[in-house]
Amino acid sequence: MKNLLLSPLFLILLFSCSEADSYFSRVLNADSEEDSWLLHGRTYDESRFSPLKDINDSNVQDLGLAWSFETGTNRGHETTPIVVDGIMFITAPWSVVFALDPVTGKEIWSFDPQADKAWARNACCDVVNRGVAVWEDQVIVATIDGRLISLDKKSGEVNWDILTIDKSKPYTITGAPRIINGKIIIGNGGAEYGVRGYISAYDVKDGSMLWRFFTVPGNPDEPFESEAMAHAAKTWSGGKWWEVGGGGTVWDSMAYDPELNLLYIGTGNGSPWNRYQRSPGGGDNLYLSSIVAINPDNGGYVWHYQTTPGDTWDYTATQHMILADIEINGELRKVIMQAPKNGFFYVIDRTNGEFISAKNYVPMSWASHVDPKTGRPVELDEANHKLSPVLTTPGPLGGHNWHPMSYSPTTGLVYIPAQETLFIFSTDTNFKYNPRTWNTAQQIEMTYLPKDPEELAMVDSATVGYLVAWDPKIQKEVWRAQYQRPWSGGVLSTDGNLVFQGTSDGRFISYAADSGDLLWSMDTGQGIVAPPITYKINGEQFVAIQVGYGGAYALLGAFEPANENPGRNGRMMVFKLGGKQLEKPIKTIAQLHPTITELNPDSLIIARGEYEYHEHCQFCHGIGAIGGGVIADLRMLDSEGNTAFLGSVLGGVHGSGMASFQDVLTIDQATQIHEYVKSQAVLTGVLQAAEQ
Ligand code: CA
């Protein structure tokens, strides 16, 4: 025994174990580090609550800018910074990483993974990235083109770079990795196009894969990977979902309970969306739109709760999940809370997946309530769109999307970035899988805006956003802050009785956490979607947020651009008491000046172009070619741009994010799209002339 204890092997094992353990115990105690924001949700429970209160409801009006840092690119900025050991790590679009001084904003290093820009075509919802994970001396980033990369924390140099996807399929990664005891957990997206969802664990040491958990069954004629898949396959019926992929991607939210040793993942919509085409024989289609509890040691299934059985509306359960211990009916319960896209706020027992309660936090037209006996939503007959189109709320953008919530144990409230959106669901009865485009089996081209002015005004006024303070114990709204538009940013709450949120119209706002009183607001001049964080260094508390508008709703546009400075690069903005007051930002939205003034008299060509545009182009360039102020407004192309139009559509524009569409569009179809875009330019010019 003595010999063994002194053997070099034993000492090496002891050393490496204790070293790994020490960082794990450090992040398990993340709550105690006021100078850090160690984990994506600050702590493994993902509550996004900080005990800091130097900045509080009595002095927040003195908040001003400490520093800002430009990322050098526009599009959606969705990062949650990690602050550790005196360095702030952020990401920017295209999965670029920056290491910054958290006090001064000075750049320490940057890393561009050189993702293929043409891969943007596989990204349903912008080329965003939601942040890195840090473990000991490594910074881990997942890239839009499906890689997982380890960087040296001090220098930014690559330790290892591995591929997590099959590149013959349209997978993308936008989410932040989580790391549990040296295992990096990462999923991916792509269910709009058609992929099979999974989540994997990789060894932080060298990037070797440790396990993979598929969320939906593959071809039932082939052996299932696990018992969970054999069980899930019984809930799918008819159709060939495995050819489209089945969906259920794990593209964002996770949480971890160290005491139960359970990893919670949120799964996405089906591929295709439409259940009447995906699984025509019915069934719940496990594990779509579910919270699934997994053993992080081996990837084994433990329990699941499905929020939308047999989902057909893109009602993902990938939205932010928060773990808390709260008293319900006199009993302390270990709960997991989520406000998924479907509009219900759920409180679930996280030890076993048992349903506790659910209540709608936004208006909804697809279900009346969740049956407390079964834990299942009661669908409304009039919401059935199998045979005829149905105007439904929430739409596919959800009552709440990816933007993180926050839970304050002090107020006992959950703060939800909520929104109201509409969508016409309509079954595409001629649906055929096309591997190079969206595969929803819905008449997606019906998303374009109503032409009837009254109908348009109705949709316009019904498309709003708000921040809701929600009491999870009694399932009730306590206060709300109303916004004109959806798609505002994530939320931070602090023990200074404060809630911070950035808005889609560019304001960074602080409310009193208990009452919702607006205490402070600053106009940043750019739409905000990211969540704020806070930390305290050298006795000074900072509040940090990334600004830069983008993501699904922003790209679809539809209404007037919320982004006041289109094309302006995103920035990290960090605030402190006594910081600089900002000058009122210059609004660069000028009158639009379309160069096309003559309409093609062939209305059939324009109509065909309109159809193709909404099949292939609207997801980045906006509904009706009215962009959200993020990507080039095609109506405003000059003569050079119009001359290059067909070449750009069919050949792509290298390095810009504009891929070639030669595989799905003929030259005639590209010409029709051009005629449609030009017709929208003429219409814009006519409307402007009428207004003047
Ligand atoms: Ca989706």
XYZ file of C-alpha atoms and ligand atoms in Angstrom:
693
model
C 0.000 0.000 0.000
C 2.804 2.340 0.972
C 4.474 1.700 -2.379
C 1.298 2.441 -4.249
C 0.752 5.710 -2.417
C 4.219 6.875 -3.316
C 4.109 5.669 -6.905
C 4.336 8.433 -9.543
C 1.115 7.167 -11.163
C -0.833 7.680 -7.951
C 0.595 11.160 -7.488
C -0.301 12.075 -11.056
C -3.849 10.790 -10.578
C -4.175 12.620 -7.277
C -2.855 15.828 -8.780
C -5.012 15.757 -11.907
C -8.152 14.797 -9.960
C -7.732 17.500 -7.372
C -7.009 20.074 -10.063
C -10.160 19.181 -12.028
C -12.135 19.045 -8.797
C -10.933 22.443 -7.741
C -12.262 24.238 -10.816
C -15.504 22.281 -10.586
C -15.889 23.281 -6.934
C -15.050 26.847 -7.894
C -17.881 27.036 -10.450
C -20.233 25.219 -8.056
C -19.655 28.206 -5.766
C -19.979 30.781 -8.568
C -22.537 32.695 -6.496
C -19.850 33.699 -3.976
C -17.571 35.421 -6.552
C -18.633 39.045 -6.828
C -15.781 39.908 -9.225
C -16.834 37.200 -11.711
C -19.650 36.082 -13.955
C -18.364 32.511 -14.187
C -21.130 30.619 -15.968
C -23.562 31.414 -18.779
C -26.498 31.915 -16.381
C -24.049 33.180 -13.665
C -24.723 30.007 -11.634
C -25.580 26.463 -12.767
C -29.245 27.113 -11.865
C -29.191 29.801 -14.617
C -31.069 32.310 -12.443
C -29.166 35.339 -13.816
C -29.514 37.026 -10.440
C -26.611 38.898 -8.817
C -26.374 39.601 -5.064
C -24.468 42.839 -5.868
C -26.218 45.986 -4.621
C -23.732 48.866 -4.771
C -25.817 49.968 -7.727
C -29.355 49.986 -6.371
C -32.777 51.572 -6.609
C -31.590 54.687 -4.746
C -28.607 55.565 -6.997
C -29.135 53.867 -10.352
C -29.970 57.251 -11.920
C -26.220 58.088 -11.616
C -25.306 55.241 -13.969
C -23.167 56.286 -16.926
C -20.869 54.745 -19.499
C -17.541 53.370 -18.210
C -16.373 52.108 -21.607
C -17.553 50.677 -24.893
C -15.891 48.314 -27.334
C -16.837 47.942 -31.001
C -16.846 44.377 -32.361
C -16.242 45.387 -35.980
C -19.390 43.779 -37.337
C -23.145 44.354 -37.409
C -25.985 41.754 -37.261
C -27.322 40.190 -34.058
C -25.169 40.553 -30.935
C -26.418 38.020 -28.379
C -23.474 37.328 -26.103
C -23.510 36.703 -22.366
C -19.996 37.759 -21.306
C -18.001 35.499 -19.003
C -15.889 37.478 -16.505
C -13.207 35.479 -14.706
C -9.760 36.193 -13.228
C -9.847 39.802 -14.404
C -10.747 39.076 -18.053
C -14.061 39.473 -19.878
C -14.717 37.014 -22.726
C -17.379 37.895 -25.298
C -18.453 36.632 -28.696
C -19.690 38.525 -31.752
C -21.558 37.390 -34.920
C -19.743 34.681 -36.943
C -18.528 33.161 -33.621
C -15.662 35.639 -33.198
C -14.221 35.788 -29.644
C -12.740 38.788 -27.805
C -10.877 38.905 -24.487
C -11.238 42.361 -22.888
C -10.165 44.145 -19.740
C -13.450 44.322 -17.762
C -12.483 47.661 -16.141
C -11.167 49.565 -19.168
C -12.495 47.662 -22.204
C -8.978 47.332 -23.635
C -8.661 44.384 -26.036
C -6.348 41.614 -24.768
C -6.762 39.270 -27.741
C -9.306 38.276 -30.394
C -9.968 35.087 -32.308
C -11.815 34.620 -35.608
C -12.624 30.956 -36.329
C -12.884 31.865 -40.047
C -16.297 30.251 -40.398
C -17.378 29.818 -44.010
C -19.663 32.832 -44.598
C -21.773 30.857 -47.082
C -22.802 28.616 -44.142
C -25.100 31.538 -43.165
C -27.605 30.030 -45.567
C -28.127 27.202 -43.049
C -28.828 29.610 -40.183
C -32.559 30.167 -39.747
C -32.088 33.094 -37.414
C -28.943 35.092 -38.092
C -25.249 34.235 -37.615
C -25.390 35.005 -33.902
C -23.428 33.537 -30.998
C -24.522 33.554 -27.352
C -21.147 33.264 -25.644
C -18.221 31.145 -24.538
C -17.606 28.858 -21.574
C -14.410 29.029 -19.534
C -12.763 26.084 -17.737
C -9.438 26.491 -15.939
C -7.087 27.968 -18.570
C -9.347 27.269 -21.559
C -12.004 29.307 -23.368
C -14.467 27.162 -25.324
C -16.469 28.537 -28.263
C -18.906 26.723 -30.549
C -19.074 28.064 -34.119
C -21.855 28.748 -36.615
C -20.379 26.027 -38.880
C -20.588 23.352 -36.170
C -17.114 23.306 -34.639
C -16.077 23.322 -30.988
C -12.808 25.143 -30.334
C -10.623 25.404 -27.249
C -8.546 28.580 -26.903
C -5.833 29.428 -24.438
C -7.336 31.839 -21.908
C -4.280 34.112 -21.807
C -3.228 34.180 -25.468
C -6.293 33.152 -27.506
C -4.254 30.478 -29.274
C -6.037 27.322 -30.426
C -5.599 24.239 -28.230
C -7.892 22.042 -30.292
C -10.634 22.455 -32.951
C -13.124 19.646 -33.628
C -16.256 19.186 -35.766
C -19.500 18.289 -33.929
C -21.805 17.917 -36.972
C -22.206 16.076 -40.273
C -21.457 18.862 -42.762
C -23.681 17.308 -45.420
C -26.603 18.485 -43.203
C -27.637 22.086 -42.429
C -26.649 22.107 -38.745
C -25.510 25.368 -37.107
C -24.454 26.291 -33.581
C -25.442 29.599 -31.992
C -25.679 28.562 -28.319
C -23.112 28.798 -25.555
C -21.471 25.571 -24.382
C -21.877 24.546 -20.721
C -19.147 22.616 -18.879
C -19.915 20.142 -16.088
C -16.956 18.591 -14.283
C -14.722 18.815 -17.347
C -17.400 17.694 -19.831
C -18.364 20.258 -22.455
C -22.053 20.001 -23.374
C -23.162 21.386 -26.743
C -26.159 20.956 -29.055
C -27.047 22.646 -32.356
C -29.855 24.071 -34.524
C -31.268 23.392 -37.989
C -34.794 22.020 -37.464
C -36.311 24.594 -39.869
C -34.276 23.090 -42.703
C -34.576 19.487 -41.485
C -32.093 17.779 -39.155
C -32.131 15.253 -36.303
C -31.541 16.886 -32.923
C -28.852 15.759 -30.504
C -26.626 16.949 -27.715
C -23.068 15.747 -27.084
C -20.435 15.839 -24.367
C -16.740 16.392 -25.152
C -13.702 16.063 -22.917
C -12.357 19.539 -22.179
C -8.806 18.140 -22.274
C -8.671 17.196 -25.943
C -12.175 17.559 -27.445
C -12.785 13.810 -27.667
C -16.474 12.883 -27.676
C -17.726 11.220 -24.471
C -21.416 10.658 -25.261
C -24.276 11.755 -27.522
C -27.994 11.913 -26.726
C -30.382 12.008 -29.700
C -33.673 13.774 -28.993
C -35.818 12.082 -31.670
C -35.791 8.569 -33.128
C -34.128 7.757 -36.437
C -35.436 5.253 -38.988
C -37.372 2.652 -36.927
C -36.165 -0.089 -39.321
C -32.654 0.448 -37.971
C -31.523 -0.351 -34.404
C -32.243 2.416 -31.878
C -29.279 4.049 -30.136
C -30.904 3.752 -26.706
C -33.970 2.620 -24.793
C -35.111 6.234 -24.759
C -35.178 6.236 -28.580
C -37.096 2.934 -28.697
C -39.652 4.457 -26.300
C -39.830 7.717 -28.271
C -40.356 5.891 -31.597
C -43.679 4.526 -30.299
C -44.998 8.099 -30.231
C -44.371 8.726 -33.960
C -46.721 7.306 -36.559
C -46.705 7.177 -40.352
C -44.657 9.486 -42.553
C -40.902 9.352 -43.036
C -39.780 11.908 -40.473
C -36.245 10.497 -40.423
C -35.753 11.565 -44.048
C -36.422 15.184 -43.052
C -34.608 14.644 -39.743
C -37.403 14.801 -37.171
C -36.014 17.937 -35.495
C -35.941 18.451 -31.725
C -32.701 20.429 -31.814
C -31.090 21.602 -28.573
C -29.968 25.021 -29.732
C -29.865 27.066 -26.568
C -31.104 26.438 -23.063
C -29.589 24.123 -20.442
C -29.388 24.034 -16.644
C -27.612 21.778 -14.145
C -28.462 20.617 -10.625
C -25.244 19.348 -8.943
C -27.096 17.818 -5.988
C -29.335 15.671 -8.212
C -26.541 15.434 -10.805
C -29.087 16.179 -13.550
C -28.507 18.144 -16.741
C -31.694 19.714 -18.140
C -31.968 20.408 -21.857
C -34.751 22.147 -23.793
C -35.643 20.643 -27.182
C -37.000 22.325 -30.286
C -39.682 21.960 -32.940
C -40.148 19.073 -35.342
C -38.680 18.728 -38.842
C -40.977 19.450 -40.564
C -43.009 21.770 -38.313
C -46.366 20.462 -39.505
C -47.410 17.365 -37.564
C -50.013 16.318 -40.153
C -47.117 15.844 -42.593
C -44.446 14.789 -40.065
C -46.392 12.089 -38.216
C -49.722 11.746 -40.047
C -50.845 8.913 -37.761
C -50.685 11.271 -34.754
C -48.724 10.813 -31.526
C -46.802 13.039 -29.143
C -43.551 12.801 -31.131
C -41.139 12.537 -28.211
C -38.887 14.275 -27.335
C -39.893 17.346 -29.375
C -40.704 20.561 -27.472
C -39.684 19.004 -24.161
C -37.579 19.521 -21.078
C -35.415 16.392 -20.820
C -33.344 15.486 -17.733
C -30.101 13.672 -18.541
C -27.324 12.105 -16.470
C -24.325 14.271 -17.464
C -21.867 11.462 -16.651
C -23.075 9.178 -19.449
C -25.810 10.971 -21.421
C -28.510 8.613 -20.139
C -32.180 9.654 -20.194
C -33.711 10.232 -16.731
C -37.114 11.940 -17.248
C -38.916 14.318 -19.600
C -41.799 16.760 -19.573
C -43.265 17.654 -22.973
C -44.676 21.193 -23.130
C -46.323 20.841 -26.566
C -47.184 17.204 -27.423
C -47.226 16.673 -31.197
C -46.084 20.259 -31.798
C -47.119 21.760 -35.151
C -46.548 25.502 -34.462
C -42.737 25.712 -33.999
C -43.428 25.919 -30.254
C -39.923 25.028 -29.116
C -39.049 24.321 -25.478
C -35.505 25.564 -26.065
C -36.291 28.717 -24.066
C -34.404 29.631 -20.900
C -34.906 27.298 -17.908
C -34.306 28.331 -14.281
C -33.866 26.082 -11.245
C -35.104 27.313 -7.861
C -36.365 25.975 -4.550
C -39.685 27.653 -3.839
C -42.478 27.138 -1.374
C -45.705 25.999 -3.005
C -48.765 25.287 -0.841
C -46.592 25.245 2.262
C -44.088 22.787 0.812
C -40.546 23.576 -0.355
C -40.273 22.231 -3.904
C -37.230 21.802 -6.135
C -38.589 23.245 -9.373
C -37.541 23.990 -12.921
C -39.288 26.962 -14.545
C -39.710 27.759 -18.224
C -41.719 30.120 -20.427
C -41.443 28.334 -23.794
C -42.740 29.715 -27.078
C -46.190 28.154 -26.609
C -47.204 30.883 -24.129
C -47.533 28.884 -20.889
C -45.296 29.504 -17.869
C -44.423 26.102 -16.374
C -43.409 25.089 -12.863
C -42.190 21.465 -12.936
C -40.706 19.273 -10.177
C -37.086 18.940 -11.292
C -36.425 15.775 -9.302
C -38.838 13.691 -11.401
C -40.515 15.831 -14.097
C -43.877 15.937 -12.303
C -46.203 18.742 -13.441
C -46.889 21.319 -10.703
C -48.599 24.211 -12.499
C -48.868 26.205 -15.740
C -50.577 29.442 -16.727
C -50.451 31.508 -19.892
C -48.196 34.586 -19.601
C -49.343 35.954 -23.003
C -52.672 35.677 -24.849
C -53.010 32.403 -26.760
C -55.422 30.965 -29.290
C -54.178 27.349 -29.621
C -55.008 25.926 -26.150
C -57.418 26.768 -23.333
C -55.285 25.601 -20.388
C -53.037 22.799 -19.151
C -55.009 19.980 -17.522
C -53.565 19.705 -13.979
C -54.350 15.965 -13.844
C -52.481 15.011 -17.016
C -50.086 17.959 -17.326
C -51.136 18.196 -20.990
C -52.344 21.314 -22.833
C -56.000 21.230 -23.927
C -55.942 22.217 -27.602
C -58.774 24.263 -29.063
C -60.595 22.718 -32.041
C -60.595 26.036 -33.896
C -56.763 26.050 -33.823
C -56.555 22.940 -36.016
C -54.938 23.966 -39.319
C -54.921 20.541 -40.948
C -57.606 21.496 -43.485
C -57.759 25.280 -43.503
C -55.439 28.171 -42.552
C -55.712 29.483 -38.996
C -54.482 32.833 -37.673
C -52.768 31.785 -34.434
C -51.063 33.404 -31.459
C -48.344 33.001 -30.335
C -46.732 32.768 -33.781
C -43.516 30.819 -34.448
C -41.476 33.615 -32.832
C -43.166 32.626 -29.573
C -44.618 34.371 -26.545
C -40.986 34.355 -25.455
C -37.982 33.443 -27.558
C -34.317 32.751 -26.620
C -33.813 36.028 -24.687
C -32.948 34.976 -21.126
C -35.289 35.583 -18.203
C -34.097 36.238 -14.644
C -35.284 34.954 -11.245
C -34.791 37.043 -8.115
C -34.983 35.007 -4.901
C -35.437 38.344 -3.091
C -38.668 39.351 -4.858
C -39.587 35.745 -5.725
C -40.399 36.939 -9.250
C -39.361 35.707 -12.675
C -38.809 38.482 -15.249
C -39.873 37.366 -18.738
C -39.056 39.208 -22.001
C -42.500 38.467 -23.471
C -44.109 39.342 -26.804
C -47.268 38.966 -28.850
C -47.025 37.845 -32.466
C -49.447 36.396 -35.019
C -49.002 33.824 -37.769
C -51.217 32.073 -40.289
C -50.549 28.322 -40.050
C -51.567 26.518 -43.214
C -50.713 22.931 -44.141
C -48.686 22.466 -47.312
C -50.465 19.371 -48.625
C -47.954 19.050 -51.494
C -45.021 19.018 -49.094
C -41.951 17.227 -50.395
C -38.618 17.240 -48.604
C -36.111 19.540 -50.287
C -32.672 19.209 -48.673
C -31.573 22.709 -49.642
C -34.208 24.929 -48.063
C -36.714 25.324 -45.220
C -38.872 22.224 -44.690
C -41.785 23.252 -42.492
C -44.678 21.702 -44.477
C -46.443 24.994 -43.729
C -47.305 27.542 -46.401
C -44.420 29.723 -45.284
C -44.955 32.123 -48.148
C -48.150 33.149 -46.356
C -46.023 34.967 -43.812
C -45.890 38.033 -45.991
C -47.888 40.922 -44.752
C -51.572 41.418 -45.560
C -52.105 43.794 -48.490
C -55.401 45.020 -47.136
C -54.556 48.157 -45.085
C -57.081 47.356 -42.353
C -55.760 43.826 -41.933
C -52.204 45.176 -41.941
C -53.094 47.685 -39.229
C -54.560 44.851 -37.146
C -51.372 42.740 -37.432
C -49.280 45.859 -36.755
C -51.097 46.731 -33.528
C -51.099 43.080 -32.387
C -47.293 42.783 -32.692
C -45.984 44.102 -29.370
C -43.550 43.268 -26.585
C -43.311 43.712 -22.828
C -41.269 42.779 -19.790
C -43.425 40.769 -17.377
C -42.696 40.234 -13.680
C -44.296 36.874 -12.913
C -44.978 35.230 -9.543
C -44.310 31.500 -10.125
C -45.900 30.433 -6.824
C -49.341 31.701 -7.739
C -48.831 31.866 -11.532
C -49.749 35.519 -11.796
C -48.436 38.690 -13.429
C -47.272 41.260 -10.855
C -46.211 44.108 -13.148
C -45.322 44.769 -16.772
C -43.395 47.310 -18.833
C -44.990 47.741 -22.242
C -43.021 48.161 -25.489
C -44.267 49.078 -28.923
C -42.459 46.134 -30.564
C -41.407 42.562 -29.756
C -37.846 41.191 -29.606
C -36.341 43.089 -26.690
C -33.300 41.755 -24.867
C -32.593 39.324 -22.046
C -32.893 40.238 -18.374
C -30.670 40.643 -15.288
C -31.961 41.090 -11.744
C -29.874 42.173 -8.748
C -30.210 42.425 -4.991
C -30.145 46.208 -5.422
C -33.883 45.812 -6.169
C -33.109 46.304 -9.848
C -34.029 44.643 -13.121
C -32.042 45.556 -16.257
C -33.190 45.041 -19.847
C -32.223 46.418 -23.250
C -35.001 47.027 -25.764
C -35.395 46.450 -29.478
C -35.665 50.248 -29.904
C -32.221 50.734 -28.361
C -32.904 51.774 -24.780
C -31.039 50.213 -21.857
C -33.472 50.399 -18.923
C -33.478 49.694 -15.196
C -36.718 49.026 -13.316
C -37.395 48.573 -9.615
C -37.538 44.781 -9.241
C -40.459 44.849 -6.802
C -42.699 47.537 -8.327
C -41.630 47.824 -11.967
C -41.062 51.594 -11.647
C -38.778 52.840 -14.423
C -35.714 54.223 -12.614
C -33.141 54.804 -15.352
C -32.962 54.635 -19.144
C -30.275 55.372 -21.697
C -30.664 55.542 -25.458
C -27.799 53.494 -26.959
C -28.798 54.192 -30.554
C -28.918 50.498 -31.491
C -31.478 47.752 -30.999
C -30.611 45.403 -28.116
C -31.296 41.657 -27.916
C -28.511 40.456 -25.572
C -28.836 39.951 -21.793
C -26.923 42.204 -19.334
C -24.512 40.948 -16.655
C -22.866 42.551 -13.614
C -19.604 42.196 -11.658
C -17.550 44.159 -9.126
C -13.826 44.797 -9.531
C -11.610 46.948 -7.241
C -14.662 47.918 -5.224
C -16.635 49.172 -8.223
C -19.766 47.517 -9.642
C -20.203 47.384 -13.421
C -23.238 46.498 -15.551
C -22.374 45.222 -19.028
C -24.486 44.665 -22.125
C -23.879 43.997 -25.797
C -25.842 46.171 -28.238
C -26.504 45.328 -31.894
C -29.836 44.280 -33.340
C -30.495 40.991 -35.122
C -31.938 37.487 -34.931
C -35.061 35.970 -36.482
C -37.616 38.747 -35.927
C -35.105 41.465 -36.808
C -34.190 39.855 -40.131
C -37.829 39.215 -41.050
C -38.402 42.919 -40.566
C -42.061 43.406 -41.440
C -42.544 46.766 -39.774
C -40.456 49.913 -39.530
C -36.858 49.095 -38.573
C -36.407 49.105 -34.793
C -32.698 49.485 -35.401
C -32.007 53.178 -35.577
C -28.560 52.889 -37.080
C -28.592 50.099 -39.646
C -25.152 48.929 -40.631
C -23.570 50.294 -37.456
C -21.246 47.794 -35.787
C -22.285 46.155 -32.531
C -20.661 47.206 -29.273
C -20.039 46.034 -25.754
C -21.255 48.822 -23.441
C -20.286 48.813 -19.763
C -21.822 51.140 -17.173
C -20.895 52.290 -13.651
C -22.014 54.908 -11.135
C -20.676 58.317 -12.148
C -19.845 57.141 -15.674
C -20.234 59.342 -18.750
C -23.661 60.459 -19.855
C -24.241 59.679 -23.528
C -25.071 62.340 -26.006
C -28.379 61.756 -27.679
C -27.436 59.329 -30.452
C -27.616 60.587 -33.987
C -30.349 58.748 -35.796
C -29.083 57.792 -39.191
C -32.360 56.507 -40.584
C -32.743 58.771 -43.521
C -35.572 58.829 -45.980
C -35.189 55.749 -48.169
C -34.349 56.492 -51.779
C -35.150 53.611 -54.090
C -33.503 53.974 -57.479
C -36.097 51.934 -59.346
C -39.126 53.912 -60.467
C -40.664 51.858 -63.233
C -42.856 48.865 -62.626
C -42.598 45.729 -64.764
C -46.028 45.544 -66.434
C -46.080 41.727 -66.253
C -47.830 41.141 -62.920
C -47.502 37.348 -63.288
C -43.691 37.612 -63.226
C -43.907 39.773 -60.099
C -46.298 37.319 -58.421
C -44.002 34.384 -59.184
C -41.049 36.365 -57.872
C -43.015 37.171 -54.714
C -43.604 33.446 -54.120
C -39.941 32.491 -54.640
C -38.744 35.456 -52.581
C -40.781 34.269 -49.598
C -39.624 30.677 -50.064
C -35.914 31.514 -50.092
C -35.022 35.139 -49.319
C -37.312 36.554 -46.604
C -35.551 34.806 -43.697
C -32.593 37.182 -44.071
C -33.827 40.058 -46.269
C -37.212 40.524 -44.612
C -40.888 39.916 -45.312
C -41.927 41.857 -48.420
C -38.245 42.791 -48.932
C -38.692 45.278 -46.069
C -35.599 44.463 -44.022
C -35.342 45.117 -40.311
C -32.365 47.394 -40.777
C -29.855 44.598 -40.258
C -28.992 43.293 -43.721
C -28.843 45.184 -47.033
C -32.270 46.579 -47.969
C -32.756 45.122 -51.456
C -35.238 47.867 -52.392
C -32.446 50.410 -52.126
C -30.008 48.733 -54.548
C -28.303 51.164 -56.888
C -27.835 50.449 -60.591
C -24.631 48.520 -59.906
C -26.437 46.367 -57.334
C -29.289 45.728 -59.716
C -26.883 44.765 -62.499
C -25.169 42.301 -60.158
C -28.476 40.922 -58.786
C -28.726 37.678 -60.762
C -25.044 36.904 -60.277
C -25.374 37.434 -56.528
C -28.437 35.183 -56.213
C -27.064 32.370 -58.336
C -23.355 32.691 -57.562
C -23.377 34.137 -54.055
C -21.189 37.008 -52.841
C -17.992 35.594 -51.400
C -17.274 36.466 -47.793
C -20.512 38.419 -47.243
C -22.890 35.783 -45.897
C -24.779 35.707 -49.229
C -24.594 32.091 -50.424
C -25.280 30.760 -53.915
C -28.873 29.624 -54.520
C -28.097 28.007 -57.866
C -29.103 24.598 -56.492
C -32.710 25.665 -55.834
C -33.364 28.545 -58.251
C -33.277 28.730 -62.034
C -32.180 31.885 -63.824
C -35.850 32.541 -64.640
C -36.830 32.292 -60.975
C -33.951 34.561 -59.936
C -35.141 37.076 -62.547
C -38.689 36.869 -61.175
C -37.361 37.522 -57.659
C -35.504 40.557 -58.994
C -38.688 41.885 -60.622
C -40.566 41.418 -57.336
C -37.869 43.237 -55.334
C -37.912 46.075 -57.887
C -41.698 46.272 -57.621
C -41.344 46.684 -53.852
C -38.858 49.519 -54.488
C -41.352 51.256 -56.777
C -44.103 50.805 -54.178
C -41.869 52.314 -51.462
C -41.097 55.307 -53.701
C -44.780 55.834 -54.478
C -45.716 55.677 -50.793
C -43.011 58.160 -49.875
C -44.094 60.544 -52.607
C -47.658 60.309 -51.297
C -46.501 61.100 -47.744
C -44.615 64.235 -48.769
Ca -37.717 26.700 -34.825
